[in-house]
Coordinates of C-alpha atoms in Angstrom, one line a residue:
X283 CA 0.0 0.0 0.0
X284 CA 1.2 3.5 -0.9
X285 CA -0.3 6.3 1.2
X286 CA 0.1 9.9 2.2
X287 CA -1.8 12.4 4.3
X288 CA -1.7 16.0 5.4
X289 CA -3.8 18.4 7.4
X290 CA -3.7 22.2 7.0
X291 CA -5.2 24.8 9.3
X292 CA -6.4 26.8 6.3
X293 CA -6.3 30.6 5.9
X294 CA -9.2 31.6 8.2
X295 CA -9.4 29.4 11.2
X296 CA -7.3 29.9 14.3
X297 CA -7.2 26.2 15.2
X298 CA -7.1 23.0 13.2
X299 CA -9.9 20.7 14.4
X300 CA -9.3 18.1 11.7
X301 CA -7.2 15.1 12.3
X302 CA -6.2 11.8 10.6
X303 CA -4.5 8.6 11.4
X304 CA -3.0 5.6 9.5
X305 CA -2.6 2.2 11.1
X306 CA -0.7 0.0 8.7
X307 CA 0.1 -3.7 9.1
X308 CA -2.9 -4.7 11.3
X309 CA -4.0 -8.3 11.5
X310 CA -5.7 -8.3 8.1
X311 CA -5.1 -4.9 6.5
X312 CA -4.7 -1.2 7.0
X313 CA -6.9 1.4 8.6
X314 CA -7.2 5.0 7.5
X315 CA -9.2 7.7 9.3
X316 CA -10.1 11.3 8.8
X317 CA -12.2 13.4 11.3
X318 CA -13.4 17.0 11.4
X319 CA -14.4 18.3 14.8
X320 CA -17.1 20.7 15.7
X321 CA -18.5 22.5 18.8
X322 CA -16.2 25.4 19.4
X323 CA -12.5 25.7 18.9
X324 CA -11.3 23.6 21.9
X325 CA -14.2 21.2 21.9
X326 CA -14.0 20.4 18.2
X327 CA -10.3 19.6 18.6
X328 CA -11.1 17.3 21.6
X329 CA -13.9 15.5 19.7
X330 CA -11.9 14.7 16.6
X331 CA -8.8 13.6 18.6
X332 CA -10.9 11.4 20.8
X333 CA -12.6 9.8 17.8
X334 CA -9.3 9.1 16.0
X335 CA -7.7 7.7 19.2
X336 CA -10.6 5.5 20.2
X337 CA -11.3 4.1 16.8
X338 CA -7.7 3.2 16.2
X339 CA -7.3 1.7 19.7
X340 CA -10.5 -0.4 19.3
X341 CA -9.5 -1.8 15.9
X342 CA -6.0 -2.6 17.0
X343 CA -7.2 -4.4 20.1
X344 CA -10.1 -6.3 18.6
X345 CA -9.2 -7.1 15.0
X346 CA -8.3 -10.7 14.5
X347 CA -7.7 -12.8 11.3
X348 CA -11.2 -14.2 11.6
X349 CA -12.9 -10.9 12.4
X350 CA -15.5 -9.2 10.3
X351 CA -13.8 -5.8 9.6
X352 CA -17.1 -4.1 9.0
X353 CA -18.5 -5.1 12.4
X354 CA -15.2 -4.1 14.0
X355 CA -15.4 -0.6 12.4
X356 CA -19.0 -0.1 13.6
X357 CA -18.1 -1.2 17.1
X358 CA -15.1 1.1 17.1
X359 CA -17.3 4.0 16.1
X360 CA -19.8 3.2 18.8
X361 CA -17.0 3.2 21.4
X362 CA -15.7 6.5 20.2
X363 CA -19.2 8.0 20.2
X364 CA -19.7 7.0 23.8
X365 CA -16.3 8.5 24.8
X366 CA -17.0 11.8 23.2
X367 CA -20.6 12.0 24.5
X368 CA -19.4 11.2 28.0
X369 CA -16.8 14.0 27.9
X370 CA -19.4 16.4 26.7
X371 CA -21.7 15.5 29.5
X372 CA -19.0 15.8 32.2
X373 CA -17.4 19.1 31.1
X374 CA -19.6 22.1 30.4
X375 CA -17.0 23.7 28.0
X376 CA -17.4 20.6 25.8
X377 CA -21.2 20.6 25.7
X378 CA -22.5 19.8 22.2
X379 CA -19.1 18.8 20.8
X380 CA -18.9 16.2 18.1
X381 CA -17.1 15.3 15.0
X382 CA -17.5 13.9 11.5
X383 CA -15.5 10.8 10.7
X384 CA -14.7 8.7 7.7
X385 CA -12.8 5.4 8.0
X386 CA -11.4 3.0 5.3
X387 CA -10.2 -0.4 6.1
X388 CA -8.3 -2.1 3.3
X389 CA -7.7 -5.8 3.1
X390 CA -6.8 -7.9 0.1
X391 CA -9.7 -7.7 -2.3
X392 CA -12.1 -5.6 -0.2
X393 CA -12.3 -2.0 1.0
X394 CA -14.6 -1.2 3.9
X395 CA -15.9 2.4 4.3
X396 CA -17.7 3.6 7.4
X397 CA -18.6 7.2 8.0
X398 CA -20.7 9.7 9.9
X399 CA -21.2 13.3 8.8
X400 CA -19.9 15.1 5.7
X401 CA -16.3 14.1 5.6
X402 CA -16.1 12.1 2.4
X403 CA -14.5 9.1 0.7
X404 CA -13.9 8.9 -3.1
X405 CA -12.7 5.9 -5.1
X406 CA -11.0 5.5 -8.4
X407 CA -11.2 2.0 -9.7
X408 CA -10.1 1.5 -13.3
X409 CA -12.1 4.2 -15.2
X410 CA -14.8 4.4 -12.5
X411 CA -14.6 7.4 -10.2
X412 CA -17.2 8.1 -7.5
X413 CA -18.0 9.6 -4.2
X414 CA -18.7 6.5 -2.1
X415 CA -20.1 8.2 0.9
X416 CA -23.4 10.1 1.2
X417 CA -23.1 13.4 3.1
X418 CA -25.1 13.4 6.3
X419 CA -25.9 17.1 6.0
X420 CA -29.0 19.3 5.6
X421 CA -28.1 20.5 2.1
X422 CA -27.3 16.9 0.9
X423 CA -30.7 15.8 2.1
X424 CA -32.3 18.6 0.3
X425 CA -30.5 17.7 -2.9
X426 CA -31.5 14.1 -2.5
X427 CA -35.1 15.2 -2.2
X428 CA -34.8 17.4 -5.3
X429 CA -35.3 20.6 -3.3
X430 CA -31.8 22.0 -4.1
X431 CA -29.4 21.5 -7.0
X432 CA -25.8 20.6 -6.4
X433 CA -24.8 24.1 -7.4
X434 CA -27.3 25.7 -5.0
X435 CA -26.1 23.5 -2.2
X436 CA -22.5 24.8 -2.5
X437 CA -23.7 28.3 -1.6
X438 CA -26.5 27.5 0.8
X439 CA -26.2 29.5 4.1
X440 CA -26.8 26.2 6.0
X441 CA -24.4 24.1 4.1
X442 CA -22.3 23.4 7.2
X443 CA -25.2 21.8 9.2
X444 CA -24.7 18.1 9.6
X445 CA -27.6 15.8 10.3
X446 CA -25.5 13.0 11.8
X447 CA -22.3 13.2 13.8
X448 CA -20.2 11.3 16.3
X449 CA -20.5 12.2 19.9
X450 CA -23.5 14.6 19.9
X451 CA -26.0 12.0 20.9
X452 CA -25.9 8.8 23.1
X453 CA -25.9 6.7 19.9
X454 CA -24.6 7.4 16.5
X455 CA -25.7 5.9 13.1
X456 CA -22.8 5.3 10.8
X457 CA -23.1 4.1 7.2
X458 CA -21.0 1.1 6.2
X459 CA -20.3 -0.1 2.7
X460 CA -18.0 -2.6 1.0
X461 CA -16.2 -2.2 -2.3
X462 CA -13.9 -4.4 -4.4
X463 CA -10.3 -3.3 -3.9
X464 CA -8.1 -4.1 -6.9
X465 CA -4.5 -3.4 -7.7
X466 CA -4.0 0.4 -8.6
X467 CA -7.3 1.4 -7.1
X468 CA -7.2 4.7 -5.2
X469 CA -9.2 5.9 -2.2
X470 CA -9.3 9.4 -0.9
X471 CA -10.6 10.5 2.5
X472 CA -11.0 14.2 3.1
X473 CA -12.7 16.8 5.3
X474 CA -15.1 19.3 3.7
X475 CA -12.3 21.9 3.7
X476 CA -11.3 20.3 0.5
X477 CA -14.6 19.6 -1.1
X478 CA -16.0 23.1 -0.4
X479 CA -13.4 24.4 -2.8
X480 CA -12.3 21.6 -5.1
X481 CA -14.8 20.1 -7.6
X482 CA -15.3 16.4 -8.2
X483 CA -13.8 16.5 -11.7
X484 CA -10.6 18.1 -10.2
X485 CA -10.5 15.5 -7.4
X486 CA -10.7 12.8 -10.0
X487 CA -7.7 14.3 -11.9
X488 CA -5.7 14.4 -8.6
X489 CA -6.6 10.8 -7.9
X490 CA -5.4 9.8 -11.4
X491 CA -2.2 11.6 -10.7
X492 CA -1.9 9.6 -7.4
X493 CA -2.4 6.3 -9.2
X494 CA 0.5 7.2 -11.6
X495 CA 3.1 7.8 -8.9
X496 CA 5.8 5.4 -7.9
X497 CA 6.9 6.7 -4.5
X498 CA 5.6 8.1 -1.2
X499 CA 7.4 11.4 -1.9
X500 CA 5.5 11.7 -5.3
X501 CA 2.2 10.9 -3.6
X502 CA 2.9 13.5 -0.9
X503 CA 3.3 16.1 -3.7
X504 CA -0.2 15.1 -5.1
X505 CA -1.7 15.6 -1.6
X506 CA 0.1 18.9 -1.3
X507 CA -1.3 20.0 -4.6
X508 CA -4.9 19.2 -3.5
X509 CA -4.5 21.2 -0.4
X510 CA -3.0 24.1 -2.3
X511 CA -5.9 24.1 -4.6
X512 CA -8.3 24.6 -1.6
X513 CA -6.1 27.3 -0.2
X514 CA -5.9 29.2 -3.5
X515 CA -9.7 29.5 -3.4
X516 CA -9.9 30.9 0.1
X517 CA -9.0 28.1 2.5
X518 CA -12.0 29.0 4.6
X519 CA -11.8 25.8 6.7
X520 CA -9.2 23.3 7.9
X521 CA -8.2 21.0 5.0
X522 CA -7.3 17.3 5.5
X523 CA -6.5 14.9 2.7
X524 CA -5.5 11.2 2.9
X525 CA -4.8 9.2 -0.2
X526 CA -4.1 5.5 -0.4
X527 CA -3.1 3.5 -3.6
X528 CA -3.4 -0.3 -3.7
X529 CA -0.1 -1.7 -4.8
X530 CA -0.8 -5.1 -3.3
X531 CA -0.4 -7.2 -6.5
X532 CA 2.6 -5.2 -7.5
X533 CA 4.4 -6.3 -4.3
X534 CA 4.5 -2.9 -2.6
X535 CA 2.1 -3.5 0.2

């Protein structure tokens, strides 16, 4: 597996509430996570950090060769949700904090994607490119109902309102999906700091660039270019990008 990730504070915010983690060489694959905290500067940072830590810890401790990775991911998210919610209940300065999260677990032949909120996953497989997560947000729901166009959603005054998150309620409701994971497939996880400024066709082009690289250094340059594209258009939010390329059959796992 070839992967690279970077998080940037952006050009407007005073704190980076995004976070990411990579756990390679687990029992049956690799785990990639991106989270985007919310609930005030300090609280959002706490929520995203807790989510990343608890998800990673749970997967590392419970994943076995005979485990169902999807079930492990859902249990990890439930554990993280409980930890964030408890902290919010116990500390008045953390009241209402939460985070979006998107997780990818890659094992030979299969990619598991679990998410809550509007942080996204995209896949490039052969000539097929798609956003493989559905945003849990007010404007996304209005688009799905036909009440807004995609273009109207980009400029809607309530475009930052999420309808599902991790840690704001006693129980969370993640989506989980499985996809074939072939050699040279590419997955991108990102916060909305990227997708608010960079269009899907541009994201596809960057992912095609990622598939063509041979080294981690080259892949890091692609990640940097994606972040710079968001910054060049205002950088109004924290920007986090994580890209993984399946080199399994090529012997570069």
